[in-house]
Amino acid sequence: MSEMLVVGSIGIDTLHVHNKKHEGVLGGSATYGALAGSLFSKVQLVGVVGQDFPDEVVQKLRDRGVDVQGLEVTTGKTFHWEGRYADDFSSRETLATELNVLADFQPKVPEAYRKTQYVMLGNIMPHLQISVLDQMEGPSFVIADTMNFWIDSKREDLERLLERVHVLVINDEEARQLARVHNLVHAGRVLQKMGPSMVIVKKGEHGALLFDNEELFSAAALPLDHVADPTGAGDSFAGGMLGYLAQTGETNHDALRRAVIYGTVAASFCVEGVGIERLTDVSAKDIDDRFEQVRRLVHFS
Ligand code: AMP
């Protein structure tokens, strides 16, 4: 089976969704990315947690086939994020970001991971994403995610990173902010000029746009009748997408389009539960059924 490496945040979230407060929810970009990726391929995880991080959670990751050799446990508290969603999920507000052990994190890629060809640089400080790339032996496919927090505070590092990635995955608001233009098609093209030959602009419940060199592909999101919590949708999208590419070993235009749909499918399961609860009970058949559902949704003759 193929392998992919995931680096990013691993944290404990507090989520405010529909006037309900959920505390102590496992989260972080690497957590969602790894779990979604593990639906398709073997995942190697690089990240850091504090001594307060529950052992059962590490076991849960192992149970999903995630290799945790690159997970560092250090003195201090685990990363914590708190956010509140608008009732229609059209926006979210960050109430707290406590980096804790993430602040001094220096990722060490285990020897056994260095030749891995598929790499997901989940949302984390851009200089840490760069440091992981520096330790790899020429990966063939690198996908990176980021967010407004780092665009505001670490733009220069982010620009250096973009020169070295193949795919940037970013949401619409952040694409506009990073490209400094309002029109999304224009923003996608500006971001491509900053380095990545492929850019995926996620538009939440409105799907995603893939800019692949000169080509443009529009993927619909699955209309769901129940959304419990949108946290992690973006990371699940990236993890699912890369997991599929690693599984097939192809990165041509057609494979990328299918990968975007698999990313959409992974994200659709993620949002049906609070935190990771739904992502961890998805079967291969669930994935295939939903992939077909998307196909039917957009097919016409
Ligand atoms: P998403 O909903 O895909 O943007 O990802 C949500 C996850 O990102 C949450 O579980 C948070 O723990 C994590 N997160 C939030 N802010 C940051 C940040 N500044 N750096 C890294 N991870 C973050």
CSV table of C-alpha atoms and ligand atoms in Angstrom, one decimal:
chain,number,residue,atom,x,y,z
A,1,MET,CA,0.0,0.0,0.0
A,2,SER,CA,1.1,3.5,-0.8
A,3,GLU,CA,2.2,6.1,1.8
A,4,MET,CA,1.6,9.7,2.5
A,5,LEU,CA,3.1,11.9,5.2
A,6,VAL,CA,1.0,14.5,7.1
A,7,VAL,CA,2.4,17.3,9.2
A,8,GLY,CA,0.2,19.9,10.9
A,9,SER,CA,-1.4,20.9,14.2
A,10,ILE,CA,-2.8,18.3,16.6
A,11,GLY,CA,-5.0,19.9,19.2
A,12,ILE,CA,-7.9,20.0,21.5
A,13,ASP,CA,-10.7,22.3,20.3
A,14,THR,CA,-13.6,24.0,21.9
A,15,LEU,CA,-16.4,24.4,19.3
A,16,HIS,CA,-19.5,26.6,19.5
A,17,VAL,CA,-22.0,25.2,17.1
A,18,HIS,CA,-25.7,26.2,17.1
A,19,ASN,CA,-25.6,27.6,20.6
A,20,LYS,CA,-24.0,24.4,21.9
A,21,LYS,CA,-20.5,24.4,23.3
A,22,HIS,CA,-18.4,21.2,22.7
A,23,GLU,CA,-15.2,21.1,24.9
A,24,GLY,CA,-12.2,18.8,24.7
A,25,VAL,CA,-12.8,17.9,21.1
A,26,LEU,CA,-9.9,16.3,19.3
A,27,GLY,CA,-8.9,18.5,16.4
A,28,GLY,CA,-6.0,20.0,14.4
A,29,SER,CA,-5.2,20.1,10.8
A,30,ALA,CA,-2.9,17.0,10.9
A,31,THR,CA,-5.5,15.0,12.8
A,32,TYR,CA,-8.2,15.5,10.2
A,33,GLY,CA,-5.8,15.2,7.3
A,34,ALA,CA,-4.4,11.9,8.7
A,35,LEU,CA,-7.8,10.4,9.3
A,36,ALA,CA,-9.1,11.3,5.9
A,37,GLY,CA,-5.9,10.2,4.2
A,38,SER,CA,-6.1,6.9,6.1
A,39,LEU,CA,-9.3,6.1,4.2
A,40,PHE,CA,-7.2,5.6,1.1
A,41,SER,CA,-3.5,5.0,2.0
A,42,LYS,CA,-1.0,4.5,4.8
A,43,VAL,CA,-0.4,7.7,6.7
A,44,GLN,CA,2.8,8.8,8.5
A,45,LEU,CA,2.1,11.5,11.1
A,46,VAL,CA,4.5,14.3,12.1
A,47,GLY,CA,3.3,16.6,14.9
A,48,VAL,CA,3.6,17.5,18.6
A,49,VAL,CA,1.3,17.2,21.6
A,50,GLY,CA,1.7,17.9,25.3
A,51,GLN,CA,1.7,15.5,28.2
A,52,ASP,CA,-2.0,16.2,28.7
A,53,PHE,CA,-2.8,14.5,25.4
A,54,PRO,CA,-4.9,11.4,26.0
A,55,ASP,CA,-3.2,8.0,25.2
A,56,GLU,CA,-6.5,6.6,23.9
A,57,VAL,CA,-6.5,9.2,21.2
A,58,VAL,CA,-3.1,8.1,20.0
A,59,GLN,CA,-4.4,4.6,20.0
A,60,LYS,CA,-7.4,5.7,18.0
A,61,LEU,CA,-5.1,7.0,15.3
A,62,ARG,CA,-3.1,3.8,15.4
A,63,ASP,CA,-6.3,1.8,15.0
A,64,ARG,CA,-7.0,3.7,11.8
A,65,GLY,CA,-3.6,2.7,10.4
A,66,VAL,CA,-1.8,6.0,11.2
A,67,ASP,CA,1.9,5.5,11.9
A,68,VAL,CA,2.7,7.7,14.9
A,69,GLN,CA,6.4,7.3,15.0
A,70,GLY,CA,6.7,11.0,14.1
A,71,LEU,CA,4.4,12.1,16.9
A,72,GLU,CA,6.4,13.9,19.6
A,73,VAL,CA,5.1,14.1,23.2
A,74,THR,CA,6.7,17.0,25.0
A,75,THR,CA,6.4,18.9,28.3
A,76,GLY,CA,3.6,21.4,28.3
A,77,LYS,CA,0.1,21.8,27.0
A,78,THR,CA,-1.3,20.6,23.7
A,79,PHE,CA,-2.3,23.2,21.1
A,80,HIS,CA,-5.8,24.6,21.7
A,81,TRP,CA,-8.2,26.3,19.4
A,82,GLU,CA,-11.7,27.7,20.1
A,83,GLY,CA,-14.1,28.8,17.4
A,84,ARG,CA,-17.7,29.8,17.0
A,85,TYR,CA,-19.8,29.2,13.8
A,86,ALA,CA,-22.5,31.4,12.4
A,87,ASP,CA,-25.9,29.5,12.5
A,88,ASP,CA,-25.8,29.1,8.7
A,89,PHE,CA,-22.1,28.1,8.9
A,90,SER,CA,-21.3,30.8,6.4
A,91,SER,CA,-18.5,32.1,8.6
A,92,ARG,CA,-16.6,31.3,11.8
A,93,GLU,CA,-14.9,33.4,14.4
A,94,THR,CA,-11.7,32.3,16.2
A,95,LEU,CA,-12.1,33.0,19.9
A,96,ALA,CA,-8.8,31.6,21.0
A,97,THR,CA,-5.6,30.2,19.6
A,98,GLU,CA,-3.2,28.9,22.2
A,99,LEU,CA,-0.1,27.5,20.4
A,100,ASN,CA,1.3,26.0,23.6
A,101,VAL,CA,3.8,23.1,22.6
A,102,LEU,CA,3.4,24.1,19.0
A,103,ALA,CA,5.2,27.4,19.7
A,104,ASP,CA,8.6,25.7,20.1
A,105,PHE,CA,8.0,22.8,17.9
A,106,GLN,CA,10.8,21.7,15.6
A,107,PRO,CA,9.5,18.9,13.4
A,108,LYS,CA,11.8,15.9,13.1
A,109,VAL,CA,10.9,13.7,10.2
A,110,PRO,CA,11.9,10.1,11.1
A,111,GLU,CA,14.4,8.4,8.8
A,112,ALA,CA,11.7,6.0,7.7
A,113,TYR,CA,9.5,8.8,6.4
A,114,ARG,CA,12.1,10.7,4.4
A,115,LYS,CA,11.6,9.1,1.0
A,116,THR,CA,7.8,9.3,1.1
A,117,GLN,CA,6.6,10.8,-2.2
A,118,TYR,CA,3.2,12.3,-1.2
A,119,VAL,CA,3.3,15.0,1.5
A,120,MET,CA,0.5,17.0,3.1
A,121,LEU,CA,1.7,20.2,4.8
A,122,GLY,CA,-1.4,20.8,6.9
A,123,ASN,CA,-2.1,24.2,8.4
A,124,ILE,CA,0.6,25.1,10.9
A,125,MET,CA,3.3,27.8,11.0
A,126,PRO,CA,4.7,28.1,7.5
A,127,HIS,CA,8.4,27.9,8.6
A,128,LEU,CA,7.6,24.5,10.1
A,129,GLN,CA,6.0,23.4,6.8
A,130,ILE,CA,9.3,24.5,5.1
A,131,SER,CA,11.4,22.6,7.7
A,132,VAL,CA,9.6,19.4,6.9
A,133,LEU,CA,10.2,19.8,3.2
A,134,ASP,CA,13.9,20.5,3.9
A,135,GLN,CA,14.1,17.0,5.6
A,136,MET,CA,12.4,15.1,2.8
A,137,GLU,CA,14.3,13.5,-0.1
A,138,GLY,CA,12.6,15.2,-3.0
A,139,PRO,CA,8.9,14.3,-2.6
A,140,SER,CA,7.1,14.1,-6.0
A,141,PHE,CA,3.8,15.7,-4.8
A,142,VAL,CA,3.4,18.3,-2.1
A,143,ILE,CA,0.1,19.8,-1.1
A,144,ALA,CA,-0.1,22.7,1.4
A,145,ASP,CA,-2.9,24.3,3.3
A,146,THR,CA,-2.8,27.5,5.3
A,147,MET,CA,-5.2,30.0,7.0
A,148,ASN,CA,-5.8,33.7,7.6
A,149,PHE,CA,-3.9,33.5,10.9
A,150,TRP,CA,-0.6,32.8,9.0
A,151,ILE,CA,-1.4,35.0,6.0
A,152,ASP,CA,-1.7,38.0,8.4
A,153,SER,CA,1.3,37.2,10.5
A,154,LYS,CA,3.8,35.1,8.4
A,155,ARG,CA,3.2,36.2,4.8
A,156,GLU,CA,7.0,36.1,3.9
A,157,ASP,CA,7.4,32.6,5.1
A,158,LEU,CA,4.3,31.6,3.3
A,159,GLU,CA,5.6,33.1,0.0
A,160,ARG,CA,8.8,31.1,0.4
A,161,LEU,CA,6.8,27.9,1.0
A,162,LEU,CA,4.6,28.5,-2.1
A,163,GLU,CA,7.6,28.3,-4.3
A,164,ARG,CA,8.1,24.7,-3.3
A,165,VAL,CA,4.7,23.1,-3.3
A,166,HIS,CA,2.7,21.5,-6.2
A,167,VAL,CA,-0.8,22.2,-4.8
A,168,LEU,CA,-2.1,25.0,-2.6
A,169,VAL,CA,-5.4,24.3,-1.0
A,170,ILE,CA,-7.1,27.4,0.4
A,171,ASN,CA,-10.6,28.7,1.1
A,172,ASP,CA,-12.1,31.5,-0.9
A,173,GLU,CA,-11.7,34.2,1.7
A,174,GLU,CA,-8.1,33.3,2.3
A,175,ALA,CA,-7.4,33.1,-1.5
A,176,ARG,CA,-8.6,36.7,-1.9
A,177,GLN,CA,-6.5,37.8,1.1
A,178,LEU,CA,-3.3,36.0,0.0
A,179,ALA,CA,-3.6,37.0,-3.7
A,180,ARG,CA,-4.8,40.5,-2.8
A,181,VAL,CA,-7.6,40.4,-5.5
A,182,HIS,CA,-11.3,40.0,-5.1
A,183,ASN,CA,-12.3,37.9,-8.2
A,184,LEU,CA,-11.8,34.2,-7.3
A,185,VAL,CA,-10.6,33.1,-10.8
A,186,HIS,CA,-8.2,36.0,-10.9
A,187,ALA,CA,-7.0,35.1,-7.3
A,188,GLY,CA,-6.4,31.5,-8.3
A,189,ARG,CA,-4.3,32.6,-11.3
A,190,VAL,CA,-2.3,35.0,-9.1
A,191,LEU,CA,-1.7,32.2,-6.5
A,192,GLN,CA,-0.4,29.9,-9.3
A,193,LYS,CA,2.1,32.5,-10.3
A,194,MET,CA,3.4,32.5,-6.7
A,195,GLY,CA,4.6,28.9,-7.2
A,196,PRO,CA,2.1,26.0,-7.1
A,197,SER,CA,1.1,24.9,-10.6
A,198,MET,CA,-2.2,23.7,-9.0
A,199,VAL,CA,-4.4,25.7,-6.7
A,200,ILE,CA,-7.7,24.5,-5.1
A,201,VAL,CA,-10.0,27.2,-3.9
A,202,LYS,CA,-12.5,25.7,-1.4
A,203,LYS,CA,-15.9,27.4,-1.3
A,204,GLY,CA,-17.5,25.5,1.6
A,205,GLU,CA,-21.0,24.2,0.7
A,206,HIS,CA,-20.5,25.6,-2.8
A,207,GLY,CA,-17.8,23.2,-3.7
A,208,ALA,CA,-14.2,23.8,-5.0
A,209,LEU,CA,-12.4,25.2,-8.0
A,210,LEU,CA,-9.3,23.4,-9.2
A,211,PHE,CA,-6.8,25.5,-11.2
A,212,ASP,CA,-4.6,22.9,-12.8
A,213,ASN,CA,-2.0,24.6,-15.0
A,214,GLU,CA,-4.2,26.2,-17.7
A,215,GLU,CA,-7.2,24.1,-16.9
A,216,LEU,CA,-10.1,24.9,-14.6
A,217,PHE,CA,-12.4,22.3,-13.0
A,218,SER,CA,-15.4,23.0,-10.8
A,219,ALA,CA,-16.4,20.4,-8.3
A,220,ALA,CA,-19.8,20.5,-6.6
A,221,ALA,CA,-20.1,19.9,-2.9
A,222,LEU,CA,-22.6,17.3,-1.9
A,223,PRO,CA,-25.8,18.9,-0.7
A,224,LEU,CA,-26.2,17.4,2.8
A,225,ASP,CA,-29.4,17.4,4.8
A,226,HIS,CA,-27.5,17.4,8.1
A,227,VAL,CA,-24.3,19.3,9.0
A,228,ALA,CA,-23.2,18.9,12.6
A,229,ASP,CA,-19.9,20.7,12.6
A,230,PRO,CA,-17.8,22.1,9.7
A,231,THR,CA,-14.5,21.9,11.6
A,232,GLY,CA,-11.8,20.1,9.8
A,233,ALA,CA,-13.7,20.0,6.4
A,234,GLY,CA,-10.7,21.7,4.7
A,235,ASP,CA,-8.1,19.4,6.2
A,236,SER,CA,-10.2,16.3,5.4
A,237,PHE,CA,-10.6,17.5,1.9
A,238,ALA,CA,-6.8,17.8,1.5
A,239,GLY,CA,-6.1,14.5,3.3
A,240,GLY,CA,-8.7,12.6,1.3
A,241,MET,CA,-7.5,14.0,-1.9
A,242,LEU,CA,-3.8,13.3,-1.3
A,243,GLY,CA,-4.6,9.8,0.1
A,244,TYR,CA,-6.4,9.0,-3.2
A,245,LEU,CA,-3.5,10.2,-5.3
A,246,ALA,CA,-1.0,8.2,-3.2
A,247,GLN,CA,-3.2,5.2,-3.6
A,248,THR,CA,-3.3,5.4,-7.4
A,249,GLY,CA,0.2,6.8,-7.9
A,250,GLU,CA,-1.1,9.1,-10.6
A,251,THR,CA,-1.1,12.9,-10.7
A,252,ASN,CA,-2.4,13.6,-14.2
A,253,HIS,CA,-5.3,15.9,-14.9
A,254,ASP,CA,-7.9,13.2,-14.8
A,255,ALA,CA,-6.6,11.7,-11.5
A,256,LEU,CA,-6.5,15.2,-10.0
A,257,ARG,CA,-10.2,15.7,-10.9
A,258,ARG,CA,-11.1,12.4,-9.3
A,259,ALA,CA,-9.0,13.2,-6.3
A,260,VAL,CA,-10.9,16.5,-5.8
A,261,ILE,CA,-14.1,14.5,-5.7
A,262,TYR,CA,-12.7,12.1,-3.2
A,263,GLY,CA,-11.6,15.1,-1.1
A,264,THR,CA,-15.1,16.4,-1.4
A,265,VAL,CA,-16.5,13.0,-0.2
A,266,ALA,CA,-14.1,12.9,2.8
A,267,ALA,CA,-15.1,16.4,3.8
A,268,SER,CA,-18.8,15.6,3.5
A,269,PHE,CA,-18.4,12.8,6.0
A,270,CYS,CA,-16.3,15.0,8.3
A,271,VAL,CA,-19.0,17.7,8.7
A,272,GLU,CA,-21.7,15.1,9.5
A,273,GLY,CA,-20.3,14.6,13.0
A,274,VAL,CA,-18.8,16.8,15.7
A,275,GLY,CA,-15.0,16.7,15.5
A,276,ILE,CA,-13.7,13.4,14.1
A,277,GLU,CA,-16.6,11.3,15.2
A,278,ARG,CA,-18.0,10.6,11.7
A,279,LEU,CA,-14.7,10.4,9.9
A,280,THR,CA,-13.6,7.5,12.1
A,281,ASP,CA,-16.6,5.2,11.3
A,282,VAL,CA,-16.6,5.6,7.5
A,283,SER,CA,-16.2,2.4,5.4
A,284,ALA,CA,-14.7,1.9,2.0
A,285,LYS,CA,-18.3,1.2,0.7
A,286,ASP,CA,-19.5,4.5,2.2
A,287,ILE,CA,-16.8,6.3,0.2
A,288,ASP,CA,-17.6,4.6,-3.0
A,289,ASP,CA,-21.3,5.2,-2.7
A,290,ARG,CA,-20.8,8.8,-2.1
A,291,PHE,CA,-18.4,9.1,-5.0
A,292,GLU,CA,-21.2,7.7,-7.2
A,293,GLN,CA,-23.7,10.1,-5.7
A,294,VAL,CA,-21.5,13.1,-6.7
A,295,ARG,CA,-21.2,11.6,-10.2
A,296,ARG,CA,-25.0,11.4,-10.5
A,297,LEU,CA,-25.4,14.8,-9.1
A,298,VAL,CA,-23.5,16.6,-11.8
A,299,HIS,CA,-24.1,14.2,-14.7
A,300,PHE,CA,-26.4,15.3,-17.6
A,301,SER,CA,-26.7,14.4,-21.3
B,1,AMP,P1,-10.4,23.6,9.2
B,1,AMP,O1,-11.8,23.6,9.7
B,1,AMP,O2,-10.2,22.6,8.1
B,1,AMP,O3,-9.9,25.0,8.9
B,1,AMP,O4,-9.5,23.1,10.4
B,1,AMP,C1,-9.8,23.2,11.8
B,1,AMP,C2,-8.7,22.8,12.7
B,1,AMP,O5,-7.6,23.7,12.5
B,1,AMP,C3,-9.1,22.8,14.1
B,1,AMP,O6,-9.3,21.5,14.6
B,1,AMP,C4,-8.0,23.6,14.8
B,1,AMP,O7,-7.5,22.9,15.9
B,1,AMP,C5,-7.0,23.8,13.7
B,1,AMP,N1,-6.4,25.2,13.8
B,1,AMP,C6,-7.1,26.4,14.0
B,1,AMP,N2,-6.3,27.4,14.0
B,1,AMP,C7,-5.1,27.0,13.7
B,1,AMP,C8,-3.8,27.6,13.5
B,1,AMP,N3,-3.6,28.9,13.6
B,1,AMP,N4,-2.7,26.8,13.1
B,1,AMP,C9,-2.9,25.4,13.0
B,1,AMP,N5,-4.1,24.8,13.2
B,1,AMP,C10,-5.2,25.5,13.5
